[in-house]
Coordinates of N, CA and C in Angstrom, one line a residue:
M1 N 57.2 183.0 37.7 CA 56.4 182.5 38.9 C 56.1 181.1 38.7
K2 N 55.7 180.7 37.4 CA 55.4 179.3 37.2 C 56.7 178.4 37.3
K3 N 57.8 179.0 36.9 CA 59.1 178.3 37.0 C 59.4 178.0 38.5
M4 N 59.2 179.0 39.3 CA 59.4 178.9 40.7 C 58.5 177.8 41.4
L5 N 57.3 177.8 41.0 CA 56.3 176.8 41.5 C 56.7 175.4 41.1
L6 N 57.1 175.3 39.8 CA 57.6 174.0 39.3 C 58.8 173.5 40.0
L7 N 59.7 174.4 40.3 CA 61.0 174.1 41.0 C 60.7 173.6 42.4
C8 N 59.7 174.2 43.1 CA 59.3 173.8 44.4 C 58.7 172.5 44.5
L9 N 57.8 172.2 43.5 CA 57.2 170.9 43.4 C 58.2 169.8 43.2
T10 N 59.2 170.1 42.3 CA 60.2 169.1 42.0 C 61.0 168.8 43.2
L11 N 61.4 169.8 44.0 CA 62.2 169.6 45.2 C 61.4 168.8 46.2
L12 N 60.1 169.1 46.4 CA 59.3 168.4 47.3 C 59.2 166.9 47.0
L13 N 59.0 166.7 45.7 CA 58.9 165.3 45.2 C 60.2 164.5 45.5
S14 N 61.3 165.2 45.3 CA 62.6 164.5 45.5 C 62.8 164.2 47.0
I15 N 62.4 165.1 47.9 CA 62.5 164.8 49.3 C 61.6 163.7 49.7
T16 N 60.4 163.6 49.2 CA 59.5 162.5 49.5 C 60.0 161.2 49.1
L17 N 60.5 161.1 47.9 CA 61.1 159.9 47.3 C 62.3 159.4 48.2
A18 N 63.1 160.3 48.6 CA 64.3 160.0 49.4 C 63.9 159.4 50.8
A19 N 62.8 160.0 51.3 CA 62.3 159.5 52.6 C 61.8 158.1 52.5
C20 N 61.1 157.9 51.5 CA 60.5 156.5 51.2 C 61.6 155.5 51.1
G21 N 62.6 155.9 50.3 CA 63.7 154.9 50.1 C 64.4 154.6 51.4
T22 N 64.6 155.6 52.3 CA 65.3 155.4 53.6 C 64.5 154.5 54.5
S23 N 63.1 154.7 54.4 CA 62.2 153.9 55.3 C 62.2 152.4 54.8
D24 N 62.2 152.2 53.5 CA 62.2 150.8 52.9 C 63.5 150.1 53.3
D25 N 64.6 150.8 53.2 CA 65.9 150.2 53.6 C 65.9 149.8 55.1
S26 N 65.4 150.7 55.9 CA 65.4 150.5 57.3 C 64.5 149.3 57.6
N27 N 63.3 149.2 57.0 CA 62.5 148.1 57.2 C 63.1 146.8 56.7
T28 N 63.8 146.8 55.6 CA 64.5 145.6 55.1 C 65.5 145.1 56.1
E29 N 66.3 146.1 56.6 CA 67.4 145.7 57.6 C 66.8 145.1 58.8
D30 N 65.6 145.7 59.3 CA 65.0 145.2 60.5 C 64.4 143.8 60.3
N31 N 63.8 143.6 59.1 CA 63.3 142.2 58.8 C 64.4 141.2 58.7
A32 N 65.5 141.6 58.2 CA 66.6 140.7 58.1 C 67.2 140.3 59.4
A33 N 67.3 141.3 60.3 CA 67.7 141.1 61.7 C 66.8 140.1 62.4
N34 N 65.5 140.4 62.3 CA 64.5 139.5 62.9 C 64.6 138.1 62.4
D35 N 64.7 137.9 61.1 CA 64.9 136.6 60.5 C 66.1 135.9 61.1
S36 N 67.2 136.6 61.2 CA 68.4 136.0 61.7 C 68.3 135.6 63.2
N37 N 67.6 136.4 64.0 CA 67.4 136.1 65.4 C 66.5 134.8 65.5
S38 N 65.5 134.8 64.7 CA 64.5 133.6 64.7 C 65.3 132.4 64.3
N39 N 66.2 132.4 63.3 CA 66.9 131.2 62.9 C 67.8 130.7 64.0
E40 N 68.5 131.7 64.7 CA 69.4 131.4 65.8 C 68.6 130.7 66.9
T41 N 67.4 131.3 67.3 CA 66.6 130.7 68.4 C 66.2 129.3 68.0
A42 N 65.8 129.1 66.8 CA 65.3 127.7 66.4 C 66.5 126.7 66.4
E43 N 67.7 127.2 66.0 CA 68.9 126.3 66.1 C 69.2 126.0 67.5
D44 N 69.1 127.0 68.4 CA 69.4 126.7 69.8 C 68.4 125.7 70.4
N45 N 67.1 125.9 70.1 CA 66.1 125.0 70.6 C 66.4 123.6 70.1
N46 N 66.8 123.4 68.8 CA 67.0 122.1 68.2 C 68.2 121.5 68.9
E47 N 69.3 122.3 69.2 CA 70.4 121.7 69.9 C 70.1 121.3 71.3
D48 N 69.2 122.1 72.0 CA 68.8 121.7 73.4 C 68.0 120.4 73.3
T49 N 67.1 120.3 72.4 CA 66.3 119.1 72.2 C 67.1 117.9 71.9
N50 N 68.1 118.0 71.0 CA 69.0 116.9 70.7 C 69.8 116.5 71.9
S51 N 70.3 117.5 72.6 CA 71.1 117.2 73.8 C 70.3 116.4 74.8
E52 N 69.0 116.8 75.1 CA 68.2 116.1 76.0 C 67.9 114.7 75.5
G53 N 67.7 114.6 74.2 CA 67.4 113.3 73.7 C 68.6 112.3 73.8
E54 N 69.8 112.9 73.6 CA 71.0 112.1 73.8 C 71.2 111.6 75.2
N55 N 70.9 112.6 76.2 CA 71.0 112.2 77.6 C 70.0 111.1 78.0
E56 N 68.8 111.2 77.4 CA 67.7 110.2 77.8 C 68.1 108.9 77.2
N57 N 68.7 108.9 76.0 CA 69.1 107.6 75.4 C 70.2 107.0 76.2
T58 N 71.2 107.8 76.7 CA 72.3 107.3 77.4 C 71.8 106.7 78.7
D59 N 70.9 107.4 79.4 CA 70.4 106.9 80.7 C 69.7 105.6 80.5
T60 N 68.9 105.5 79.4 CA 68.1 104.2 79.2 C 69.1 103.1 78.9
N61 N 70.1 103.4 78.1 CA 71.1 102.3 77.8 C 71.8 101.9 79.0
D62 N 72.2 102.8 79.9 CA 72.9 102.5 81.2 C 72.0 101.5 82.0
N63 N 70.7 101.9 82.1 CA 69.8 101.0 82.9 C 69.7 99.6 82.3
T64 N 69.6 99.6 81.0 CA 69.4 98.3 80.3 C 70.7 97.5 80.5
D65 N 71.9 98.1 80.4 CA 73.1 97.4 80.6 C 73.2 96.8 81.9
T66 N 72.8 97.5 83.0 CA 72.8 97.0 84.3 C 71.9 95.9 84.5
T67 N 70.7 95.9 84.0 CA 69.8 94.8 84.1 C 70.3 93.6 83.4
E68 N 70.8 93.8 82.1 CA 71.3 92.7 81.4 C 72.5 92.0 82.1
N69 N 73.4 92.8 82.7 CA 74.5 92.3 83.4 C 74.1 91.4 84.5
K70 N 73.1 91.9 85.3 CA 72.6 91.2 86.4 C 72.0 89.8 86.0
D71 N 71.2 89.9 84.9 CA 70.6 88.7 84.4 C 71.6 87.6 83.9
D72 N 72.8 88.1 83.4 CA 73.8 87.3 82.9 C 74.6 86.6 83.9
L73 N 74.6 87.1 85.2 CA 75.4 86.5 86.2 C 75.0 85.0 86.5
D74 N 76.0 84.2 86.5 CA 75.8 82.7 86.7 C 76.6 82.3 87.9
L75 N 75.9 82.0 89.0 CA 76.6 81.6 90.2 C 77.3 80.2 90.1
T76 N 76.8 79.4 89.2 CA 77.3 78.0 89.1 C 78.6 77.9 88.2
S77 N 78.9 79.0 87.5 CA 80.1 78.9 86.7 C 81.0 80.2 86.8
V78 N 81.5 80.4 88.0 CA 82.3 81.6 88.3 C 83.8 81.3 87.9
S79 N 84.4 82.4 87.6 CA 85.8 82.3 87.1 C 86.8 82.0 88.3
L80 N 86.4 82.4 89.5 CA 87.2 82.2 90.7 C 86.4 81.3 91.6
S81 N 86.9 80.2 92.0 CA 86.2 79.3 92.9 C 86.3 79.8 94.3
A82 N 85.4 79.4 95.2 CA 85.4 79.8 96.6 C 86.7 79.4 97.3
E83 N 87.3 78.2 96.9 CA 88.5 77.8 97.5 C 89.7 78.7 97.1
D84 N 89.7 79.1 95.8 CA 90.7 80.0 95.3 C 90.6 81.4 95.9
A85 N 89.3 81.8 96.1 CA 89.1 83.1 96.8 C 89.6 83.1 98.2
M86 N 89.4 82.0 98.9 CA 89.9 81.9 100.3 C 91.4 81.8 100.3
D87 N 92.0 81.2 99.3 CA 93.5 81.1 99.3 C 94.0 82.5 99.1
A88 N 93.4 83.3 98.2 CA 93.8 84.7 98.0 C 93.7 85.5 99.3
F89 N 92.6 85.3 100.1 CA 92.5 86.0 101.3 C 93.6 85.6 102.3
L90 N 93.9 84.3 102.4 CA 94.9 83.9 103.4 C 96.3 84.4 103.0
E91 N 96.5 84.5 101.7 CA 97.8 85.0 101.2 C 97.9 86.5 101.5
H92 N 96.8 87.2 101.5 CA 96.8 88.6 101.8 C 96.9 88.9 103.3
F93 N 96.3 88.0 104.1 CA 96.4 88.1 105.5 C 97.0 86.9 106.1
P94 N 98.4 86.7 106.0 CA 99.0 85.5 106.5 C 98.8 85.2 107.9
G95 N 98.6 84.0 108.3 CA 98.3 83.5 109.7 C 96.9 83.7 110.1
S96 N 96.0 84.2 109.3 CA 94.6 84.4 109.7 C 93.8 83.1 109.4
S97 N 92.6 83.0 110.1 CA 91.6 82.0 109.8 C 90.4 82.6 109.2
L98 N 89.6 81.7 108.6 CA 88.4 82.2 107.9 C 87.1 82.0 108.8
S99 N 86.3 83.0 108.8 CA 85.0 83.0 109.6 C 83.8 83.0 108.7
S100 N 83.8 83.6 107.5 CA 82.7 83.7 106.6 C 83.1 84.0 105.2
I101 N 82.3 83.6 104.3 CA 82.5 83.9 102.9 C 81.2 84.2 102.2
Q102 N 81.1 85.1 101.3 CA 79.9 85.5 100.6 C 80.2 85.8 99.1
L103 N 79.4 85.3 98.2 CA 79.5 85.7 96.8 C 78.2 86.4 96.4
D104 N 78.4 87.6 95.9 CA 77.3 88.5 95.6 C 77.6 89.4 94.4
E105 N 76.6 90.0 93.8 CA 76.8 90.9 92.7 C 77.1 92.3 93.2
E106 N 78.1 93.0 92.6 CA 78.5 94.3 92.9 C 78.9 95.1 91.6
N107 N 78.1 96.1 91.3 CA 78.3 96.9 90.1 C 78.4 96.0 88.8
G108 N 77.5 95.0 88.8 CA 77.4 94.1 87.6 C 78.4 93.0 87.6
E109 N 79.2 92.9 88.6 CA 80.3 91.8 88.7 C 80.1 91.0 90.0
L110 N 80.5 89.7 89.9 CA 80.5 88.8 91.1 C 81.7 89.1 91.9
V111 N 81.5 89.3 93.2 CA 82.6 89.6 94.1 C 82.5 88.8 95.4
Y112 N 83.6 88.3 95.8 CA 83.6 87.6 97.1 C 83.9 88.6 98.2
D113 N 83.1 88.4 99.3 CA 83.3 89.2 100.5 C 83.7 88.2 101.6
I114 N 84.9 88.3 102.1 CA 85.4 87.2 103.0 C 85.9 87.9 104.4
D115 N 85.5 87.3 105.5 CA 85.9 87.7 106.8 C 86.9 86.7 107.4
G116 N 87.8 87.2 108.2 CA 88.7 86.3 108.9 C 89.3 87.0 110.2
Y117 N 90.2 86.3 110.8 CA 90.7 86.8 112.1 C 92.0 86.1 112.5
D118 N 92.7 86.6 113.5 CA 93.8 86.0 114.1 C 93.7 86.3 115.6
D119 N 94.8 86.2 116.3 CA 94.7 86.4 117.8 C 94.4 87.8 118.2
S120 N 94.7 88.8 117.4 CA 94.5 90.2 117.8 C 93.6 91.0 116.8
M121 N 93.5 90.6 115.6 CA 92.8 91.4 114.6 C 91.7 90.6 113.9
E122 N 90.7 91.3 113.3 CA 89.8 90.7 112.4 C 89.9 91.4 111.1
Y123 N 89.7 90.7 110.0 CA 90.0 91.2 108.7 C 88.7 91.0 107.8
S124 N 88.6 91.9 106.8 CA 87.6 91.8 105.8 C 88.2 92.1 104.4
A125 N 87.8 91.4 103.4 CA 88.3 91.7 102.1 C 87.3 91.4 101.0
E126 N 87.3 92.3 100.0 CA 86.5 92.0 98.8 C 87.5 91.5 97.7
I127 N 87.1 90.4 97.0 CA 88.0 89.8 96.0 C 87.2 89.6 94.7
D128 N 87.8 90.1 93.6 CA 87.1 90.0 92.4 C 87.4 88.7 91.7
Q129 N 86.8 88.5 90.5 CA 86.9 87.2 89.8 C 88.3 86.9 89.3
S130 N 89.2 88.0 89.3 CA 90.6 87.8 89.0 C 91.5 87.4 90.1
G131 N 90.9 87.3 91.3 CA 91.6 87.0 92.5 C 92.3 88.1 93.2
D132 N 92.0 89.3 92.8 CA 92.6 90.6 93.3 C 91.8 91.1 94.5
V133 N 92.5 91.5 95.5 CA 91.8 92.2 96.6 C 91.5 93.6 96.2
I134 N 90.2 94.0 96.1 CA 89.8 95.3 95.7 C 89.4 96.2 96.8
A135 N 89.3 95.7 98.0 CA 88.9 96.5 99.2 C 89.3 95.6 100.4
E136 N 89.7 96.3 101.5 CA 90.0 95.5 102.7 C 89.8 96.4 104.0
E137 N 89.6 95.7 105.1 CA 89.4 96.4 106.4 C 90.2 95.6 107.4
R138 N 90.7 96.3 108.4 CA 91.4 95.6 109.5 C 90.9 96.3 110.8
E139 N 90.6 95.5 111.8 CA 90.0 96.0 113.1 C 90.5 95.2 114.2
Q140 N 90.8 95.9 115.3 CA 91.2 95.2 116.6 C 90.1 94.4 117.1
I141 N 90.4 93.1 117.5 CA 89.5 92.3 118.1 C 89.1 92.7 119.6
E142 N 87.8 92.7 119.9 CA 87.4 93.0 121.2 C 87.5 91.7 122.1
S143 N 87.7 91.9 123.4 CA 87.9 90.8 124.2 C 86.8 89.8 124.3
D144 N 85.6 90.2 124.1 CA 84.4 89.3 124.2 C 84.0 88.7 122.9
E145 N 84.8 88.9 121.8 CA 84.4 88.4 120.5 C 84.8 86.9 120.4
Q146 N 83.8 86.1 119.8 CA 84.0 84.7 119.7 C 84.0 84.3 118.2
Y147 N 84.9 83.5 117.7 CA 84.9 83.2 116.3 C 85.0 81.7 116.1
N148 N 84.4 81.2 115.0 CA 84.5 79.8 114.5 C 85.2 79.8 113.2
E149 N 86.0 78.8 113.0 CA 86.8 78.7 111.8 C 86.1 77.9 110.7
L150 N 86.0 78.4 109.5 CA 85.4 77.6 108.4 C 86.5 76.7 107.9
V151 N 86.1 75.5 107.6 CA 87.0 74.5 106.9 C 86.3 74.0 105.7
L152 N 86.5 74.5 104.5 CA 85.8 74.1 103.4 C 85.8 72.6 103.1
G153 N 86.9 72.0 103.3 CA 87.1 70.6 103.0 C 86.1 69.7 103.8
D154 N 85.5 70.2 104.9 CA 84.6 69.5 105.7 C 83.1 69.7 105.2
Y155 N 82.9 70.5 104.3 CA 81.5 70.9 103.9 C 81.2 70.5 102.4
I156 N 79.9 70.5 102.1 CA 79.5 70.4 100.7 C 79.9 71.7 100.0
T157 N 80.1 71.6 98.7 CA 80.5 72.8 98.0 C 79.4 73.8 97.8
A158 N 79.7 75.0 97.4 CA 78.7 76.0 97.1 C 77.8 75.6 96.0
E159 N 78.4 74.9 94.9 CA 77.6 74.5 93.8 C 76.6 73.4 94.2
E160 N 77.0 72.5 95.1 CA 76.1 71.5 95.7 C 75.0 72.2 96.5
A161 N 75.3 73.2 97.3 CA 74.3 73.9 98.1 C 73.3 74.6 97.1
L162 N 73.8 75.2 96.1 CA 72.9 75.9 95.1 C 72.0 74.9 94.5
S163 N 72.5 73.7 94.1 CA 71.6 72.7 93.5 C 70.5 72.2 94.5
I164 N 70.9 72.0 95.7 CA 69.9 71.6 96.7 C 68.9 72.7 96.9
A165 N 69.3 73.9 97.0 CA 68.4 75.1 97.3 C 67.4 75.2 96.1
S166 N 67.9 74.9 94.9 CA 67.1 75.1 93.7 C 65.9 74.1 93.7
E167 N 66.0 73.0 94.4 CA 65.0 72.0 94.5 C 63.8 72.5 95.3
A168 N 63.9 73.5 96.1 CA 62.8 74.0 97.0 C 61.7 74.6 96.1
S169 N 60.5 74.2 96.4 CA 59.4 74.7 95.5 C 59.3 76.2 95.5
E170 N 59.7 76.8 96.6 CA 59.6 78.3 96.7 C 60.5 79.0 95.7
T171 N 61.5 78.3 95.2 CA 62.5 79.0 94.3 C 62.2 78.7 92.8
E172 N 61.1 78.1 92.5 CA 60.8 77.7 91.1 C 60.6 79.0 90.3
G173 N 61.3 79.1 89.2 CA 61.2 80.3 88.3 C 61.9 81.5 88.8
I174 N 62.7 81.4 89.9 CA 63.4 82.5 90.4 C 64.9 82.2 90.3
T175 N 65.7 83.3 90.1 CA 67.1 83.1 89.8 C 68.0 83.3 91.1
A176 N 69.0 82.4 91.3 CA 69.9 82.6 92.4 C 70.8 83.8 92.2
R177 N 70.9 84.7 93.1 CA 71.6 85.9 93.0 C 72.9 86.0 93.9
G178 N 72.9 85.1 94.9 CA 74.1 85.2 95.7 C 74.0 84.1 96.8
W179 N 75.1 83.9 97.5 CA 75.1 82.9 98.6 C 76.2 83.3 99.7
S180 N 76.0 82.8 100.8 CA 77.0 83.0 101.9 C 77.2 81.8 102.7
L181 N 78.3 81.6 103.4 CA 78.6 80.5 104.3 C 79.2 81.1 105.5
E182 N 78.5 80.8 106.6 CA 79.0 81.3 107.9 C 78.4 80.4 109.0
F183 N 78.8 80.6 110.3 CA 78.3 79.8 111.4 C 77.0 80.5 111.9
E184 N 76.0 79.6 112.2 CA 74.8 80.0 112.8 C 74.5 79.0 114.0
N185 N 74.5 79.5 115.2 CA 74.3 78.7 116.3 C 75.3 77.6 116.4
G186 N 76.5 77.9 116.1 CA 77.6 77.0 116.2 C 77.8 76.0 115.0
S187 N 77.0 76.1 114.0 CA 77.0 75.2 112.8 C 77.2 76.0 111.6
P188 N 78.0 75.4 110.6 CA 78.2 76.1 109.3 C 77.0 76.0 108.5
V189 N 76.5 77.1 107.9 CA 75.2 77.1 107.2 C 75.4 77.9 105.9
Y190 N 74.9 77.3 104.8 CA 74.8 78.1 103.5 C 73.5 78.8 103.5
E191 N 73.5 80.1 103.1 CA 72.3 80.8 102.8 C 72.3 81.2 101.3
I192 N 71.4 80.6 100.6 CA 71.3 80.9 99.1 C 70.2 81.9 98.9
N193 N 70.5 83.0 98.2 CA 69.5 84.0 98.0 C 69.0 84.0 96.5
F194 N 67.7 83.9 96.4 CA 67.0 83.9 95.1 C 66.2 85.2 95.0
E195 N 66.3 85.9 93.9 CA 65.5 87.1 93.7 C 65.0 87.3 92.3
D196 N 63.7 87.7 92.2 CA 63.0 87.8 91.0 C 62.9 89.3 90.6
M197 N 64.1 89.9 90.2 CA 64.2 91.3 89.9 C 63.5 92.2 90.9
G198 N 63.7 91.9 92.2 CA 63.2 92.8 93.2 C 61.8 92.6 93.7
S199 N 61.0 91.8 92.9 CA 59.6 91.7 93.3 C 59.4 90.6 94.3
Q200 N 60.3 89.6 94.3 CA 60.2 88.5 95.3 C 61.6 88.0 95.7
E201 N 61.7 87.7 97.0 CA 63.0 87.3 97.4 C 62.8 86.0 98.3
V202 N 63.7 85.0 98.0 CA 63.6 83.7 98.8 C 65.0 83.4 99.3
D203 N 65.1 83.1 100.5 CA 66.4 82.6 101.1 C 66.2 81.2 101.6
V204 N 67.2 80.3 101.1 CA 67.1 78.9 101.5 C 68.4 78.6 102.3
Y205 N 68.2 78.0 103.4 CA 69.3 77.7 104.4 C 69.6 76.2 104.3
I206 N 70.9 75.9 104.1 CA 71.4 74.5 103.9 C 72.5 74.2 104.9
D207 N 72.4 73.1 105.6 CA 73.4 72.6 106.5 C 74.7 72.3 105.7
A208 N 75.8 73.0 106.0 CA 76.9 72.9 105.1 C 77.6 71.5 105.3
E209 N 77.4 70.9 106.5 CA 78.0 69.6 106.7 C 77.2 68.4 106.1
S210 N 75.9 68.4 106.3 CA 75.1 67.3 105.9 C 74.4 67.5 104.5
G211 N 74.3 68.8 104.1 CA 73.6 69.1 102.9 C 72.0 69.2 103.1
E212 N 71.6 69.1 104.3 CA 70.1 69.1 104.6 C 69.6 70.5 104.5
Q213 N 68.4 70.6 103.8 CA 67.7 71.9 103.8 C 67.1 72.2 105.2
L214 N 67.5 73.3 105.8 CA 67.0 73.6 107.1 C 65.7 74.3 107.1
H215 N 65.6 75.4 106.4 CA 64.3 76.1 106.2 C 64.4 77.1 105.1
V216 N 63.2 77.7 104.7 CA 63.1 78.6 103.6 C 62.4 79.8 104.1
E217 N 62.9 81.0 103.7 CA 62.2 82.3 104.1 C 61.8 83.0 102.8
V218 N 60.6 83.4 102.7 CA 60.0 84.1 101.5 C 59.7 85.5 101.9
D219 N 60.2 86.5 101.1 CA 59.9 87.9 101.4 C 59.3 88.4 100.1
D220 N 58.0 88.6 100.0 CA 57.3 89.1 98.9 C 57.5 90.6 98.7

């Protein structure tokens, strides 16, 4: 009887120990799985944070580059002169005459925008500092359209117009960003645009034939 009772106790103890071992193994595996998931989540979060940081840095650099490029633009020392830009236009549109020319910033580069015409068509072209036509338009002339031809040899140069415009008190401390030459009320007129990073804008109008300052417009 005692042997039977001892055998039962031994069997019960063996079952209990086996159950405890299985539970410990299961808990160990669960803990390992949880640790693995936590590490993967942390790595994913770090990757997302790094990606966002890289994007923010890229955007900041792009904006900085654009601002720096605009500040570096110098209207007084362009690679392609107004005369050469007009020659490129006339070569692209043979037999045409010139009606206006403009030099302005586009995507961080100085670009000429020139208009012209002939007996039946009007033309527009954008010309970069290499003298290449990068965009153009052609349109049929309407019967009531009137044009005046620009003759650069009869006018002061764009550099001279810039110098005169810079003497206006309203332009002090402001950078020239662009200019245009076209007819206003039958006379050729330079319009020199000064801009202080968007906070203030000043336009100075110069008579292209006499070099006289006509008037100044200030837009705060």
